[in-house]
mmCIF file of C-alpha atoms and ligand atoms in Angstrom:
data_model
loop_
_atom_site.group_PDB
_atom_site.id
_atom_site.type_symbol
_atom_site.label_atom_id
_atom_site.label_comp_id
_atom_site.label_asym_id
_atom_site.label_seq_id
_atom_site.Cartn_x
_atom_site.Cartn_y
_atom_site.Cartn_z
ATOM 1 C CA MET S 707 19.560 4.831 4.535
ATOM 2 C CA THR S 708 18.334 6.619 1.453
ATOM 3 C CA ILE S 709 14.684 7.440 0.787
ATOM 4 C CA LYS S 710 14.606 4.706 -1.795
ATOM 5 C CA GLU S 711 16.041 2.120 0.600
ATOM 6 C CA ASN S 712 13.594 3.137 3.326
ATOM 7 C CA TYR S 713 10.640 2.820 0.989
ATOM 8 C CA LEU S 714 11.697 -0.551 -0.392
ATOM 9 C CA ARG S 715 12.483 -1.946 3.056
ATOM 10 C CA ILE S 716 9.079 -0.972 4.466
ATOM 11 C CA ARG S 717 7.261 -2.083 1.329
ATOM 12 C CA LYS S 718 8.884 -5.498 1.718
ATOM 13 C CA GLU S 719 8.039 -5.889 5.387
ATOM 14 C CA ILE S 720 4.324 -5.052 5.121
ATOM 15 C CA PRO S 721 1.623 -7.187 3.459
ATOM 16 C CA GLY S 722 0.939 -6.535 -0.214
ATOM 17 C CA TYR S 723 -2.657 -5.370 0.336
ATOM 18 C CA VAL S 724 -1.514 -2.449 2.509
ATOM 19 C CA GLN S 725 -1.243 0.820 0.593
ATOM 20 C CA VAL S 726 1.425 3.331 1.578
ATOM 21 C CA VAL S 727 0.626 7.032 1.463
ATOM 22 C CA LEU S 728 3.747 9.206 1.488
ATOM 23 C CA ALA S 729 3.160 11.966 4.025
ATOM 24 C CA ALA S 730 4.884 14.680 2.046
ATOM 25 C CA LYS S 731 4.573 17.770 4.212
ATOM 26 C CA MET S 732 7.702 19.956 4.250
ATOM 27 C CA LYS S 733 9.445 17.711 1.740
ATOM 28 C CA THR S 734 11.113 18.935 -1.425
ATOM 29 C CA SER S 735 10.032 17.727 -4.833
ATOM 30 C CA GLU S 736 13.432 15.983 -5.161
ATOM 31 C CA GLU S 737 12.774 13.961 -2.023
ATOM 32 C CA ILE S 738 9.312 13.041 -3.204
ATOM 33 C CA LYS S 739 10.603 12.136 -6.653
ATOM 34 C CA GLU S 740 13.059 9.730 -5.092
ATOM 35 C CA ALA S 741 10.245 7.906 -3.290
ATOM 36 C CA VAL S 742 8.130 7.870 -6.442
ATOM 37 C CA ASP S 743 11.013 6.404 -8.422
ATOM 38 C CA ALA S 744 11.305 3.710 -5.763
ATOM 39 C CA GLY S 745 7.700 2.759 -6.465
ATOM 40 C CA ALA S 746 5.489 4.950 -4.262
ATOM 41 C CA ILE S 747 2.177 5.708 -5.956
ATOM 42 C CA ILE S 748 0.151 7.678 -3.413
ATOM 43 C CA ILE S 749 1.167 11.089 -2.103
ATOM 44 C CA GLY S 750 -0.569 12.539 0.950
ATOM 45 C CA GLU S 751 -0.593 16.295 1.305
ATOM 46 C CA ASN S 752 -1.601 18.409 4.296
ATOM 47 C CA TYR S 753 -1.772 21.639 2.343
ATOM 48 C CA VAL S 754 -3.407 22.351 -0.990
ATOM 49 C CA GLN S 755 -0.688 24.840 -1.930
ATOM 50 C CA GLU S 756 2.069 22.345 -1.297
ATOM 51 C CA ALA S 757 0.227 19.770 -3.374
ATOM 52 C CA GLU S 758 0.022 22.193 -6.307
ATOM 53 C CA LYS S 759 3.722 22.933 -6.076
ATOM 54 C CA ILE S 760 4.773 19.274 -5.969
ATOM 55 C CA TYR S 761 2.292 18.355 -8.692
ATOM 56 C CA GLU S 762 3.896 20.893 -11.015
ATOM 57 C CA ALA S 763 7.408 19.789 -10.126
ATOM 58 C CA LEU S 764 6.697 16.124 -10.843
ATOM 59 C CA GLY S 765 5.642 16.863 -14.419
ATOM 60 C CA GLU S 766 4.422 13.783 -16.301
ATOM 61 C CA LYS S 767 4.983 11.613 -13.224
ATOM 62 C CA ALA S 768 2.305 13.546 -11.331
ATOM 63 C CA LYS S 769 -0.411 12.007 -13.479
ATOM 64 C CA ARG S 770 0.545 8.485 -12.498
ATOM 65 C CA ILE S 771 0.344 9.358 -8.800
ATOM 66 C CA LYS S 772 -2.753 9.228 -6.640
ATOM 67 C CA TRP S 773 -3.081 12.407 -4.605
ATOM 68 C CA HIS S 774 -4.691 12.210 -1.175
ATOM 69 C CA MET S 775 -5.597 15.137 1.056
ATOM 70 C CA ILE S 776 -4.644 14.129 4.600
ATOM 71 C CA GLY S 777 -4.706 17.512 6.380
ATOM 72 C CA PRO S 778 -7.625 19.669 7.521
ATOM 73 C CA LEU S 779 -9.342 21.201 4.504
ATOM 74 C CA GLN S 780 -10.031 24.917 4.667
ATOM 75 C CA LYS S 781 -13.251 26.196 3.135
ATOM 76 C CA ASN S 782 -11.495 28.541 0.721
ATOM 77 C CA LYS S 783 -9.297 25.746 -0.643
ATOM 78 C CA ILE S 784 -12.028 23.285 -1.537
ATOM 79 C CA ASN S 785 -12.264 24.476 -5.127
ATOM 80 C CA LYS S 786 -8.624 23.669 -5.786
ATOM 81 C CA ALA S 787 -8.693 20.531 -3.666
ATOM 82 C CA VAL S 788 -11.422 18.816 -5.695
ATOM 83 C CA ARG S 789 -9.406 19.431 -8.856
ATOM 84 C CA ILE S 790 -6.084 18.119 -7.573
ATOM 85 C CA PHE S 791 -6.989 15.296 -5.240
ATOM 86 C CA ASP S 792 -8.090 11.758 -6.044
ATOM 87 C CA CYS S 793 -9.250 11.311 -2.454
ATOM 88 C CA ILE S 794 -9.976 13.587 0.488
ATOM 89 C CA GLN S 795 -9.334 11.634 3.701
ATOM 90 C CA THR S 796 -10.393 14.375 6.090
ATOM 91 C CA ILE S 797 -14.145 14.920 5.870
ATOM 92 C CA ASP S 798 -15.357 15.517 9.417
ATOM 93 C CA SER S 799 -18.630 17.425 9.208
ATOM 94 C CA ILE S 800 -21.848 17.625 7.245
ATOM 95 C CA GLU S 801 -21.019 21.222 6.332
ATOM 96 C CA LEU S 802 -17.652 20.235 4.869
ATOM 97 C CA ALA S 803 -19.180 17.282 3.007
ATOM 98 C CA ASP S 804 -21.817 19.568 1.478
ATOM 99 C CA ALA S 805 -19.239 22.167 0.488
ATOM 100 C CA VAL S 806 -16.995 19.569 -1.180
ATOM 101 C CA ASP S 807 -19.970 18.009 -2.981
ATOM 102 C CA LYS S 808 -20.950 21.390 -4.369
ATOM 103 C CA LYS S 809 -17.481 22.084 -5.760
ATOM 104 C CA ALA S 810 -17.230 18.557 -7.163
ATOM 105 C CA GLU S 811 -20.573 19.058 -8.869
ATOM 106 C CA ALA S 812 -19.298 22.234 -10.497
ATOM 107 C CA ILE S 813 -16.661 20.196 -12.349
ATOM 108 C CA LYS S 814 -18.743 16.989 -12.525
ATOM 109 C CA LYS S 815 -16.129 14.941 -10.728
ATOM 110 C CA GLU S 816 -16.904 11.953 -8.556
ATOM 111 C CA MET S 817 -14.891 12.592 -5.402
ATOM 112 C CA PRO S 818 -13.781 9.675 -3.203
ATOM 113 C CA VAL S 819 -13.677 10.695 0.452
ATOM 114 C CA PHE S 820 -12.930 9.224 3.867
ATOM 115 C CA ILE S 821 -14.435 10.280 7.182
ATOM 116 C CA GLU S 822 -11.787 11.370 9.666
ATOM 117 C CA ILE S 823 -12.348 10.222 13.240
ATOM 118 C CA ASN S 824 -10.667 11.955 16.166
ATOM 119 C CA ILE S 825 -10.118 8.642 17.858
ATOM 120 C CA GLY S 826 -8.416 10.052 20.959
ATOM 121 C CA SER S 827 -10.897 12.937 21.367
ATOM 122 C CA GLU S 828 -7.910 15.278 21.307
ATOM 123 C CA MET S 829 -8.498 19.034 21.451
ATOM 124 C CA THR S 830 -5.698 19.671 18.972
ATOM 125 C CA LYS S 831 -7.045 17.347 16.312
ATOM 126 C CA THR S 832 -9.831 17.543 13.808
ATOM 127 C CA GLY S 833 -12.204 14.679 13.100
ATOM 128 C CA VAL S 834 -15.565 13.310 14.142
ATOM 129 C CA LYS S 835 -16.017 12.239 17.766
ATOM 130 C CA PRO S 836 -15.174 8.569 18.192
ATOM 131 C CA GLU S 837 -18.773 7.529 18.659
ATOM 132 C CA TYR S 838 -20.389 5.142 16.224
ATOM 133 C CA GLU S 839 -23.618 7.156 15.984
ATOM 134 C CA MET S 840 -21.735 10.311 14.986
ATOM 135 C CA VAL S 841 -19.805 8.529 12.275
ATOM 136 C CA GLU S 842 -22.909 6.795 10.951
ATOM 137 C CA ARG S 843 -24.790 10.069 10.842
ATOM 138 C CA LEU S 844 -22.125 11.636 8.632
ATOM 139 C CA ALA S 845 -21.863 8.490 6.500
ATOM 140 C CA LEU S 846 -25.632 8.537 5.919
ATOM 141 C CA HIS S 847 -25.443 12.156 4.899
ATOM 142 C CA ILE S 848 -22.613 11.518 2.453
ATOM 143 C CA SER S 849 -24.497 8.574 0.978
ATOM 144 C CA GLY S 850 -27.153 11.072 -0.088
ATOM 145 C CA LEU S 851 -24.683 13.347 -1.885
ATOM 146 C CA TYR S 852 -24.366 12.714 -5.575
ATOM 147 C CA TYR S 853 -20.701 13.524 -6.174
ATOM 148 C CA LEU S 854 -19.099 12.248 -2.970
ATOM 149 C CA LYS S 855 -18.216 8.606 -2.697
ATOM 150 C CA LEU S 856 -17.485 7.382 0.802
ATOM 151 C CA GLU S 857 -14.713 4.793 0.581
ATOM 152 C CA GLY S 858 -13.067 4.747 3.974
ATOM 153 C CA LEU S 859 -12.295 5.965 7.446
ATOM 154 C CA MET S 860 -9.140 7.736 8.538
ATOM 155 C CA THR S 861 -7.708 8.412 11.956
ATOM 156 C CA MET S 862 -4.529 9.833 13.428
ATOM 157 C CA GLY S 863 -4.627 8.538 16.975
ATOM 158 C CA PRO S 864 -2.713 9.990 19.875
ATOM 159 C CA ARG S 865 1.063 9.956 19.592
ATOM 160 C CA PHE S 866 2.814 8.020 22.344
ATOM 161 C CA GLY S 867 6.480 7.301 22.885
ATOM 162 C CA ASN S 868 5.458 3.667 23.156
ATOM 163 C CA PRO S 869 3.272 2.906 20.136
ATOM 164 C CA GLU S 870 1.682 -0.089 21.917
ATOM 165 C CA LYS S 871 -0.407 2.461 23.774
ATOM 166 C CA VAL S 872 -2.193 3.488 20.603
ATOM 167 C CA ARG S 873 -3.391 -0.066 19.911
ATOM 168 C CA PRO S 874 -6.692 0.253 21.845
ATOM 169 C CA TYR S 875 -7.541 3.402 19.869
ATOM 170 C CA PHE S 876 -6.896 1.658 16.567
ATOM 171 C CA ARG S 877 -9.090 -1.178 17.779
ATOM 172 C CA VAL S 878 -11.971 1.218 18.419
ATOM 173 C CA ALA S 879 -11.546 2.676 14.919
ATOM 174 C CA LYS S 880 -11.641 -0.815 13.405
ATOM 175 C CA GLY S 881 -14.786 -1.567 15.420
ATOM 176 C CA ILE S 882 -16.503 1.516 14.009
ATOM 177 C CA PHE S 883 -15.311 0.594 10.524
ATOM 178 C CA ASP S 884 -16.691 -2.961 10.728
ATOM 179 C CA LYS S 885 -20.000 -1.865 12.181
ATOM 180 C CA LEU S 886 -20.471 0.809 9.538
ATOM 181 C CA ARG S 887 -19.662 -1.633 6.762
ATOM 182 C CA ASP S 888 -22.080 -4.189 8.164
ATOM 183 C CA THR S 889 -24.819 -1.566 8.359
ATOM 184 C CA GLY S 890 -24.924 -1.632 4.581
ATOM 185 C CA ILE S 891 -25.646 2.009 3.835
ATOM 186 C CA PRO S 892 -26.473 2.412 0.136
ATOM 187 C CA ASN S 893 -24.172 4.338 -2.216
ATOM 188 C CA ILE S 894 -21.110 3.952 -0.074
ATOM 189 C CA ASP S 895 -18.281 1.541 -0.681
ATOM 190 C CA LEU S 896 -16.387 1.286 2.568
ATOM 191 C CA LYS S 897 -13.117 -0.484 1.867
ATOM 192 C CA TYR S 898 -10.244 1.547 3.317
ATOM 193 C CA LEU S 899 -9.117 2.043 6.882
ATOM 194 C CA SER S 900 -6.340 4.641 6.913
ATOM 195 C CA MET S 901 -4.431 4.572 10.198
ATOM 196 C CA GLY S 902 -0.870 4.249 11.416
ATOM 197 C CA MET S 903 2.119 6.517 10.923
ATOM 198 C CA SER S 904 5.874 5.988 11.143
ATOM 199 C CA ASN S 905 5.961 4.933 14.772
ATOM 200 C CA SER S 906 2.710 2.975 14.759
ATOM 201 C CA TYR S 907 2.147 1.449 11.334
ATOM 202 C CA LYS S 908 2.971 -2.115 12.361
ATOM 203 C CA ILE S 909 0.408 -2.009 15.138
ATOM 204 C CA ALA S 910 -2.112 -0.306 12.854
ATOM 205 C CA ILE S 911 -1.770 -3.106 10.299
ATOM 206 C CA GLN S 912 -2.229 -5.720 13.021
ATOM 207 C CA GLU S 913 -5.407 -3.898 14.027
ATOM 208 C CA GLY S 914 -6.840 -3.792 10.529
ATOM 209 C CA ALA S 915 -5.402 -0.796 8.654
ATOM 210 C CA ASN S 916 -5.053 -1.230 4.897
ATOM 211 C CA ILE S 917 -3.702 2.257 4.281
ATOM 212 C CA ILE S 918 -0.789 3.639 6.304
ATOM 213 C CA ARG S 919 0.624 7.155 6.067
ATOM 214 C CA LEU S 920 4.383 7.480 6.390
ATOM 215 C CA GLY S 921 6.614 10.526 6.595
ATOM 216 C CA THR S 922 9.573 10.225 8.959
ATOM 217 C CA SER S 923 10.261 6.533 8.371
ATOM 218 C CA ILE S 924 10.747 7.175 4.666
ATOM 219 C CA PHE S 925 12.133 10.705 4.475
ATOM 220 C CA GLY S 926 13.843 11.072 7.850
ATOM 221 C CA ALA S 927 12.886 13.605 10.520
ATOM 222 C CA ARG S 928 11.161 16.840 9.556
ATOM 223 C CA LYS S 929 13.089 19.984 10.415
ATOM 224 C CA CYS S 930 9.970 21.746 11.507
ATOM 225 C CA ASN S 931 7.789 20.467 14.323
ATOM 226 C CA PHE S 932 4.258 19.784 13.301
ATOM 227 C CA LYS S 933 1.356 19.265 15.568
ATOM 228 C CA ASN S 934 -0.380 16.077 14.752
HETATM 229 C C1 PLP A 175 2.659 13.954 9.048
HETATM 230 C C2 PLP A 175 1.509 13.047 8.936
HETATM 231 C C3 PLP A 175 1.688 11.649 8.879
HETATM 232 C C4 PLP A 175 3.042 10.975 8.945
HETATM 233 O O1 PLP A 175 3.687 11.190 10.151
HETATM 234 P P1 PLP A 175 5.111 10.471 10.429
HETATM 235 O O2 PLP A 175 5.117 10.289 11.892
HETATM 236 O O3 PLP A 175 6.142 11.422 9.952
HETATM 237 O O4 PLP A 175 5.115 9.213 9.677
HETATM 238 C C5 PLP A 175 0.562 10.876 8.735
HETATM 239 N N1 PLP A 175 -0.673 11.388 8.668
HETATM 240 C C6 PLP A 175 -0.880 12.714 8.717
HETATM 241 C C7 PLP A 175 -2.268 13.222 8.619
HETATM 242 C C8 PLP A 175 0.196 13.583 8.860
HETATM 243 O O5 PLP A 175 -0.028 14.894 8.920
#
């Protein structure tokens, strides 16, 4: 299967309202171009430097793409990140939200962001604790920041051999999402729930995801092992 075939096959099997983010880490610009030519419109990057490189390589095409930050954002990369990205999916603290708001203010850019939840409370993962109060606290803070626009929640979820096992975690994330939306915090527009990867996207969609992030199922296996 080529990248193009993989993309088209998955696009056909999932509902139209579900957005696909290409998880592009470790991929060459040729591989990413192939997916873009097949119709992909959102690229998810884990590293700011990689995003810059791919952005350059895509030339005119880069401007038609939506760029999402899906990896942990380092303090010293925020300046570049607010310029490149259309959305930062990985806000997980008040400090980070404030720092991103400040850099967005410097260039007067409204910056869509998601709150990342560490739904499995895993030591190796970033994200807010999976407790409603913690998520609401951060959402309230973001609602008071002028340049950040809270539009969604994101979660990775533990990786199991059998993806059925991740279903209860996705369900908890959806519960937090619904409750937060129903709380009606001003100045936020909660509409996206970003969860599900190559081995779990079908279950994630069943549990309410409307953004999925796919690497392996589109590009094939990564040569390098990444913790996630
Ligand atoms: C790598 C990555 C994915 C995609 O993982 P696959 O299992 O290759 O589909 C999704 N989300 C994040 C944050 C990632 O780092």
